[in-house]
C-alpha cells in the first residue's frame, strides 16, 4: 500500500522524511519500507510491502487523517509532528509502484537472510551506540612536518569557525557555520579511502587531525532565497530547458574560501579542535567498519614561513632562468614533489641545493629519473614515520642510489621511446577542482603533431580534467557543478599552466580524448628560427577558417591528435579522387553508400606493411587512416596500378599539405564477438529465447571453472587471454607440470590465475559480456565492384592458418545498440573467383545498391572506421525485426564567424558538463526492463534517439535536453547493483554477507550528509536479471580457491626453491657467479618499472595498484565489472608492463651492450634466478615484490631446455 504524506517543508530531504516515520513504523514491526520525497516539494510517499498491509492499515488508523480539512486533522488519534508542524497522512488514491513493491520484497528477503547469518556467525560489538557527531570550534589546513625528531602540525590556513564533524558510512562530513548571518554554510567531505592517518590528541590537546592522500570535496549550501526563487521560476516556466527543475541545494566549490584555495591543492592535513570530553568517544569510532584506524598521539603546532612565500622562492629556483643548472625534466620532477603534496616547498628548495653540489656535471635525464623515483620512496609524515625517513640526508642517499641504479639499467636497456619510433615521452597534468597535479613522463603513441615536433615532446603537456582522486567529473544531482566547470576548469583552459617556468597553453584534443576529458597544452619553442606558439601549430595543420561551428572545428583539428601507429610517405601524384556513391531513397532523401571509405593499390599497401605490419604473418588489406585533411578507411583494390590512394569527398574534412598516410588501425584479424546488456535486451524483445543467453553464459562460466582444474587448462587460459605472454607465463605453467611441479604451490602464480578468472567472471555477471563463438567483430567497407545486391554482404575472415567465407543468413549490428531496429538480417554471399573482393579479408563488405545503405541502419553507422558485429549463431536468430531508426541529420551550431580558441575551449567545458551518454544508456536499460514492451516502449524509443543526439554532441555541439528524459521508477533492476568488494593483498579476498544496518549505522548522519541516497533494487524477471542471478560469484570464487588448495601439496620448501633445485641439477657444472651483479641490476630495473606502473595506474596519486594486477594486465573492478576508465587504464598498463617485461627478458638473453659474453644467456638466466629466489628485498610502502622470480624462472627454464637439447 502507499501512504501519501502532506505538509512537509519543501526544503526537507528524503532522508529527513524517512527519519520521521522510521520509529513510528518500527513500533508496528514495519522495518522495511520505501520513502520518496521529491526535492523542492512539500509531500512524500511511503510504500509498505504486501506482507505489511494490515500493519499499514493499523498505522493509518492511529496516525492517518480520514476526513479532509481541520476537522479531519482533529480526529487523528496520534498526531505526527515535524519541526513543530503537523504532518498529514492518508492512504494514496494511486496504487503503489510495482517495482518499488518488488524491491521491498527483495530487501526483506535479504534482511531476513543476513539477520539469520549474523545471529549465527557475528557477535554484536560491545559498547552500545556510537556517538558520531561532534562539535568543533577551529579548523586548520596545513601539513605534517618534523622539528628535530618530533612530529608537528604546520597550519597554513586557519579559521575560528564553529561547526560539526559527522562520521558517516563512507566519509567524514564537516559543517562550517557562517560567522555572520546571511552568509552560506560551508561543507567539507573527506572520503575514508583518502585518509592516510587519523590522529586524536589528548584532552589537554583536543584536536583531531586527518592526513589525506588527496584534497577533500568542498561545498556551499545554496541559501533558501535562491532555492525558493529557482522553484518559483520553474513553476512559471521561466527556467532554461537545460536546467534541472529542482536545482540542487548546494554548490561544489574549489576550496573553503579564496585564501584557502591558494593552499588547498597541496596541503592535505586538516585539523579540528573538538571538546576535550569528546576525545575518548572519538577513539571508539574505530568500531565503525569503514572508519580508518585512529591513533592517539599529541601533535603540537609550530610555525613556518607562509606557504605562498615558500612557493615564490621555489619557483624562482625552478624557473626557466635556471635551465643551465637543471634540465626541464629535472625541474618538472622537483615541482611535482611539491605540487602533488610529497614535500613542502622549503624542503624541495633545500634539496635543489643538495643536488647542485652532489650532481654537478651529470646526465640530466638520469638525474630526472632519479628524482622521479623519490615519489615512491617518500613516506607520509605521521606517527608511523621517523623524522630521519624524510630528512635531507635520507633524500640525498635515495637520489645517489637511484642515479647509480638507473645508470646500470641504461647500460643494458634503452629508453622505450628510443626503441619504438611511434612512441613519445609525454609529461602529464591532472586538473581537479582543488589543484593541478603532475605525472609522468609516460610513453604515448605519437600523433601528427608529436611526430612533426618530435624533438620538442617535452613542450607538449597532456592535461586531464577530473575530480579529486582522478575519477572523471560526473553528474551530481545533489550539488551544482557550475563553479567547477565554468569557474575553475574554464579559467585553466583560458589561461596557462606554468610548469618549471614553462607556460603551457591550450592546443587541442582528439575525439576520443574529448570523451576522456583530456586535451593537449603546449609551451612555445623555437622552430625554424622563430618562436612557435599554439596558434602557429594549429595553422600549420590545415585551413579551418571556413568552419563556423566550434564543435566541428574542434573535431577537424582533432584529426591531427589521433594516435597513429606509424606513418608512410607517399608521392603527391598517388592521390586520386573517387566519386561518392549516392542514391535517393523512397522519400527523396539522398543516401551516401560510400561515406568515409576509399581504396588503395597494392603498391601503397606494401608501403604500409613495411612500416606497420612487418612482424605479422598475415598482412592487413583494410586500414583506418588519416591523410592530410582526410580520415576514414581504405581497402585494397587490386585493379589499381602503381601508387594509388583514392579518397572520396566524404573523407576529406579540410585542406592540408601533409603527404603522409597515418595508420590508426588495421584489420590484422577478426575480433571476437561479445554480447552486452543492450544487445541482449534487443534480441530478447526480437524473439530470441532467454535460454539461449543462459546457455551461452553457462558455457562461458564452465570454461572458467575448468581453467583451474589442471595446469594444461590453466596454461591454455593464460595463453588465450594473453596474460603474462611477455613473461612466457603460459609456457611456464605447462613446463612446471612437465617437470613434476605445480604452479598452484606458489601463492603469486595462484593469485595471477584466480584474478584473471575473477575479472572475467565479473565481466559476465555485471556487464553480461558473453562470448559468441559463431560471431566476430570487423571493420566495414563498401563493395567497389557493384557485385553485391541490396541486403547482401561479403565477409571473409582469415588468420595465419585458416580462412572462412560466410554464406547464408546472418545477424548484423553495431554497438552501441539501443533501438530495436539496430539489429538487422543480411545475406552473406561468396563472390566469383577473380573478383577484387577476394583480395580483402577480416572485414564486412556492404552493398552499394538499394534505397538505403545498411550501415546507416545500424545505430547510424558509416564506413570511416566503425566496427560491426556479424553473428551466425542459430540460437541468436530473431523471430522478428523492427524498422531501423532514421533520425534527421543534425546541423552543427553555426556561430556565424571564424572559430577562435576560446570558442573551442568553451565547447570543451560544455561537453564535460553535458555529456549524458552513460546516464541515458542506464535509464534506457532500466525502462526496457520495467516496461511491458521492452525496447519497443515509446520511452525507450525516445531514449534511443536522445542517445544518438548525445553521440553526435561531440561533432554538432548540440547537447541533449535532459529535461525531456522520460520518468522512471525510483528503484532499479537487480542486475544494475554493484557487487561485493574484492581486496587484493597477500591473497585475493571477497567480502562476505553484509550485516543489516545497525541502529547507529545510519540514523545519526545529519541530513546534509546524504549526498548519494541509497538505491533500492528489485529482482528482474527478464533475461538480464536471470543471467545476473545465475552467477554466484561467492560460490564460484570459493570453489576455484578450494580447487587450488586441493591441488596444492604440503611442502617444506617453496616452489621457487624447487625450480632452483631442478635448474642446479641440470646445470651443475655451469659457472654463473660472475653475472650476479648484473642480475641484481636487472631485478632492480624490473622492480622499479613495476613500482612505476603500480603508481601511474592508480586512481589515487599516493596509492598504488597491486603487483598481481599489473602482472595480469587488468585492474580489478572493486565493486563489480571494470569501469570504462579502468578498462582504458588496464589497456595502457598491460602495454607498458609487457614492454618492460620484454626488455627484461631481452637483457637477460643479450646482456649489457658492452658485454663481451653475448653467448652466456644460460649463465645470466641462472644468476637472475639465484638472485630472485635467494636475495629477498622489502621495499618501504610496497613490501616484497615477487613477480621477477617468475620472469627469471621462465627465461632460465627455457635456456635449460635448450642446453639439455643441445
XYZ file of N, CA and C in Angstrom, residues 269-363:
285
model
N 46.501 18.142 5.102
C 46.221 17.841 6.509
C 45.170 18.817 7.035
N 44.111 18.277 7.625
C 43.035 19.103 8.184
C 42.900 18.777 9.665
N 42.791 19.852 10.450
C 42.830 19.715 11.908
C 41.644 20.473 12.512
N 40.981 19.837 13.468
C 39.794 20.429 14.066
C 39.910 20.353 15.586
N 39.584 21.459 16.236
C 39.567 21.468 17.693
C 38.182 21.035 18.152
N 38.158 19.994 18.997
C 36.888 19.459 19.499
C 36.817 19.655 21.009
N 35.705 19.312 21.588
C 35.568 19.399 23.037
C 36.449 18.347 23.713
N 37.163 18.719 24.772
C 38.025 17.743 25.452
C 37.283 16.490 25.899
N 36.015 16.651 26.241
C 35.252 15.489 26.714
C 34.911 14.505 25.594
N 35.116 14.912 24.329
C 34.772 14.047 23.197
C 35.928 13.164 22.739
N 37.124 13.393 23.279
C 38.309 12.689 22.780
C 38.146 11.178 22.886
N 37.707 10.690 24.043
C 37.601 9.246 24.250
C 36.514 8.631 23.369
N 35.416 9.342 23.189
C 34.349 8.785 22.354
C 34.762 8.746 20.877
N 35.602 9.695 20.461
C 36.104 9.658 19.082
C 36.961 8.414 18.870
N 37.747 8.045 19.875
C 38.574 6.849 19.759
C 37.722 5.600 19.555
N 36.503 5.604 20.101
C 35.626 4.437 19.966
C 35.109 4.257 18.543
N 35.278 5.282 17.687
C 34.781 5.188 16.319
C 35.516 4.144 15.487
N 36.647 3.659 15.988
C 37.363 2.623 15.246
C 36.506 1.363 15.089
N 35.401 1.282 15.862
C 34.481 0.157 15.708
C 33.675 0.240 14.415
N 33.583 1.418 13.818
C 32.876 1.543 12.544
C 33.620 0.741 11.484
N 32.916 -0.067 10.676
C 33.580 -0.977 9.730
C 34.525 -0.286 8.755
N 34.127 0.875 8.225
C 34.939 1.514 7.194
C 35.794 2.663 7.707
N 35.707 2.961 8.994
C 36.467 4.087 9.551
C 37.959 3.767 9.567
N 38.830 4.696 9.184
C 40.270 4.440 9.233
C 40.736 4.217 10.672
N 41.913 3.616 10.796
C 42.497 3.427 12.119
C 42.720 4.782 12.789
N 42.424 4.854 14.080
C 42.588 6.097 14.831
C 43.750 5.929 15.801
N 44.682 6.877 15.751
C 45.884 6.820 16.585
C 45.802 7.900 17.649
N 46.127 7.563 18.877
C 46.174 8.546 19.973
C 47.587 9.118 20.014
N 47.717 10.393 19.723
C 49.044 10.989 19.599
C 48.909 12.493 19.785
N 49.760 13.070 20.584
C 49.740 14.524 20.746
C 50.600 15.168 19.662
N 49.969 15.898 18.769
C 50.678 16.619 17.713
C 50.521 18.107 17.982
N 51.631 18.754 18.326
C 51.593 20.181 18.620
C 51.870 20.971 17.358
N 51.699 22.242 17.464
C 51.775 23.111 16.285
C 53.021 23.974 16.320
N 53.667 24.121 15.149
C 54.788 25.055 15.009
C 54.511 25.967 13.812
N 55.250 27.028 13.718
C 55.069 27.995 12.632
C 56.202 27.878 11.620
N 55.873 28.113 10.370
C 56.854 28.192 9.288
C 56.500 29.389 8.419
N 57.390 29.696 7.465
C 57.067 30.754 6.517
C 55.759 30.425 5.813
N 55.000 31.445 5.476
C 53.728 31.242 4.787
C 53.945 30.440 3.503
N 52.989 29.596 3.183
C 53.123 28.712 2.030
C 53.363 29.487 0.734
N 52.631 30.567 0.462
C 52.895 31.334 -0.771
C 54.315 31.892 -0.834
N 54.858 32.290 0.310
C 56.242 32.805 0.325
C 57.210 31.681 -0.034
N 57.000 30.487 0.538
C 57.850 29.346 0.200
C 57.760 29.023 -1.290
N 56.555 29.067 -1.841
C 56.373 28.736 -3.259
C 57.041 29.767 -4.159
N 56.985 31.023 -3.775
C 57.639 32.071 -4.572
C 59.140 31.824 -4.649
N 59.743 31.491 -3.506
C 61.184 31.204 -3.505
C 61.501 29.989 -4.372
N 60.690 28.947 -4.240
C 60.955 27.723 -5.001
C 60.776 27.965 -6.501
N 59.753 28.714 -6.875
C 59.518 28.969 -8.296
C 60.674 29.716 -8.940
N 61.325 30.582 -8.155
C 62.490 31.286 -8.699
C 63.641 30.318 -8.961
N 63.716 29.268 -8.158
C 64.766 28.260 -8.349
C 64.437 27.356 -9.534
N 63.145 27.030 -9.691
C 62.748 26.085 -10.733
C 62.384 26.768 -12.041
N 62.501 28.067 -12.109
C 62.131 28.789 -13.315
C 63.053 28.499 -14.474
N 62.615 28.928 -15.654
C 63.389 28.679 -16.877
C 64.766 29.326 -16.831
N 64.942 30.349 -15.975
C 66.247 31.014 -15.882
C 67.338 30.060 -15.412
N 66.950 28.997 -14.715
C 67.924 28.021 -14.206
C 68.066 26.815 -15.128
N 67.750 27.003 -16.407
C 67.804 25.913 -17.374
C 69.212 25.333 -17.506
N 70.223 26.140 -17.271
C 71.596 25.658 -17.392
C 71.997 24.785 -16.206
N 71.290 24.934 -15.080
C 71.632 24.153 -13.879
C 70.842 22.856 -13.859
N 69.520 22.964 -14.058
C 68.662 21.790 -14.090
C 67.910 21.770 -15.415
N 67.842 20.607 -16.029
C 67.033 20.475 -17.236
C 65.561 20.638 -16.883
N 64.721 20.871 -17.905
C 63.285 20.965 -17.655
C 62.769 19.678 -17.019
N 63.265 18.531 -17.515
C 62.787 17.250 -16.997
C 63.053 17.120 -15.502
N 64.205 17.589 -15.053
C 64.524 17.536 -13.617
C 63.666 18.531 -12.846
N 63.504 19.728 -13.380
C 62.685 20.734 -12.702
C 61.230 20.283 -12.612
N 60.745 19.598 -13.634
C 59.379 19.054 -13.611
C 59.206 18.105 -12.428
N 60.176 17.205 -12.251
C 60.070 16.228 -11.157
C 60.177 16.910 -9.795
N 61.008 17.943 -9.686
C 61.127 18.667 -8.419
C 59.840 19.417 -8.103
N 59.239 20.029 -9.129
C 57.977 20.728 -8.893
C 56.880 19.731 -8.524
N 56.925 18.546 -9.109
C 55.918 17.526 -8.803
C 55.967 17.137 -7.330
N 57.155 17.115 -6.734
C 57.273 16.756 -5.320
C 56.450 17.688 -4.438
N 56.410 18.966 -4.810
C 55.632 19.942 -4.034
C 54.179 19.937 -4.465
N 53.966 20.007 -5.771
C 52.617 20.199 -6.291
C 51.706 19.008 -5.974
N 52.281 17.813 -5.886
C 51.486 16.629 -5.564
C 51.478 16.319 -4.075
N 52.095 17.194 -3.269
C 51.994 17.067 -1.827
C 52.966 16.105 -1.170
N 54.063 15.761 -1.865
C 55.025 14.838 -1.259
C 55.930 15.544 -0.244
N 56.372 16.759 -0.583
C 57.282 17.518 0.284
C 56.852 18.976 0.315
N 57.140 19.681 1.411
C 56.841 21.127 1.449
C 57.829 21.888 0.575
N 57.480 23.101 0.140
C 58.336 23.860 -0.773
C 59.742 24.118 -0.225
N 59.842 24.450 1.075
C 61.161 24.790 1.601
C 62.103 23.593 1.534
N 61.554 22.390 1.706
C 62.415 21.199 1.684
C 62.890 20.912 0.266
N 62.033 21.111 -0.723
C 62.456 20.915 -2.110
C 63.483 21.970 -2.494
N 63.305 23.201 -1.982
C 64.310 24.241 -2.234
C 65.655 23.822 -1.656
N 65.651 23.282 -0.425
C 66.899 22.785 0.166
C 67.466 21.622 -0.645
N 66.563 20.773 -1.160
C 67.005 19.616 -1.948
C 67.704 20.053 -3.231
N 67.218 21.144 -3.830
C 67.877 21.627 -5.052
C 69.319 22.041 -4.779
N 69.571 22.595 -3.600
C 70.950 22.970 -3.254
C 71.814 21.723 -3.089
N 71.246 20.683 -2.485
C 71.982 19.422 -2.341
C 72.296 18.840 -3.711
N 71.335 18.900 -4.622
C 71.532 18.338 -5.963
C 72.623 19.097 -6.710
N 72.629 20.415 -6.554
C 73.658 21.215 -7.224
C 75.057 20.755 -6.824
N 75.221 20.459 -5.545
C 76.536 20.061 -5.038
C 76.849 18.610 -5.390
N 75.866 17.734 -5.203
C 76.101 16.294 -5.355
C 76.111 15.860 -6.804
N 75.333 16.526 -7.645
C 75.162 16.049 -9.016
C 75.564 17.098 -10.048
N 76.683 17.702 -9.846
C 77.179 18.655 -10.849
C 77.760 17.874 -12.028
N 77.524 18.346 -13.223
C 78.057 17.722 -14.446
C 77.626 16.268 -14.597
N 76.341 16.019 -14.432
C 75.825 14.663 -14.606
C 74.820 14.645 -15.752
N 74.430 13.457 -16.139
C 73.445 13.293 -17.197
C 72.067 13.686 -16.656
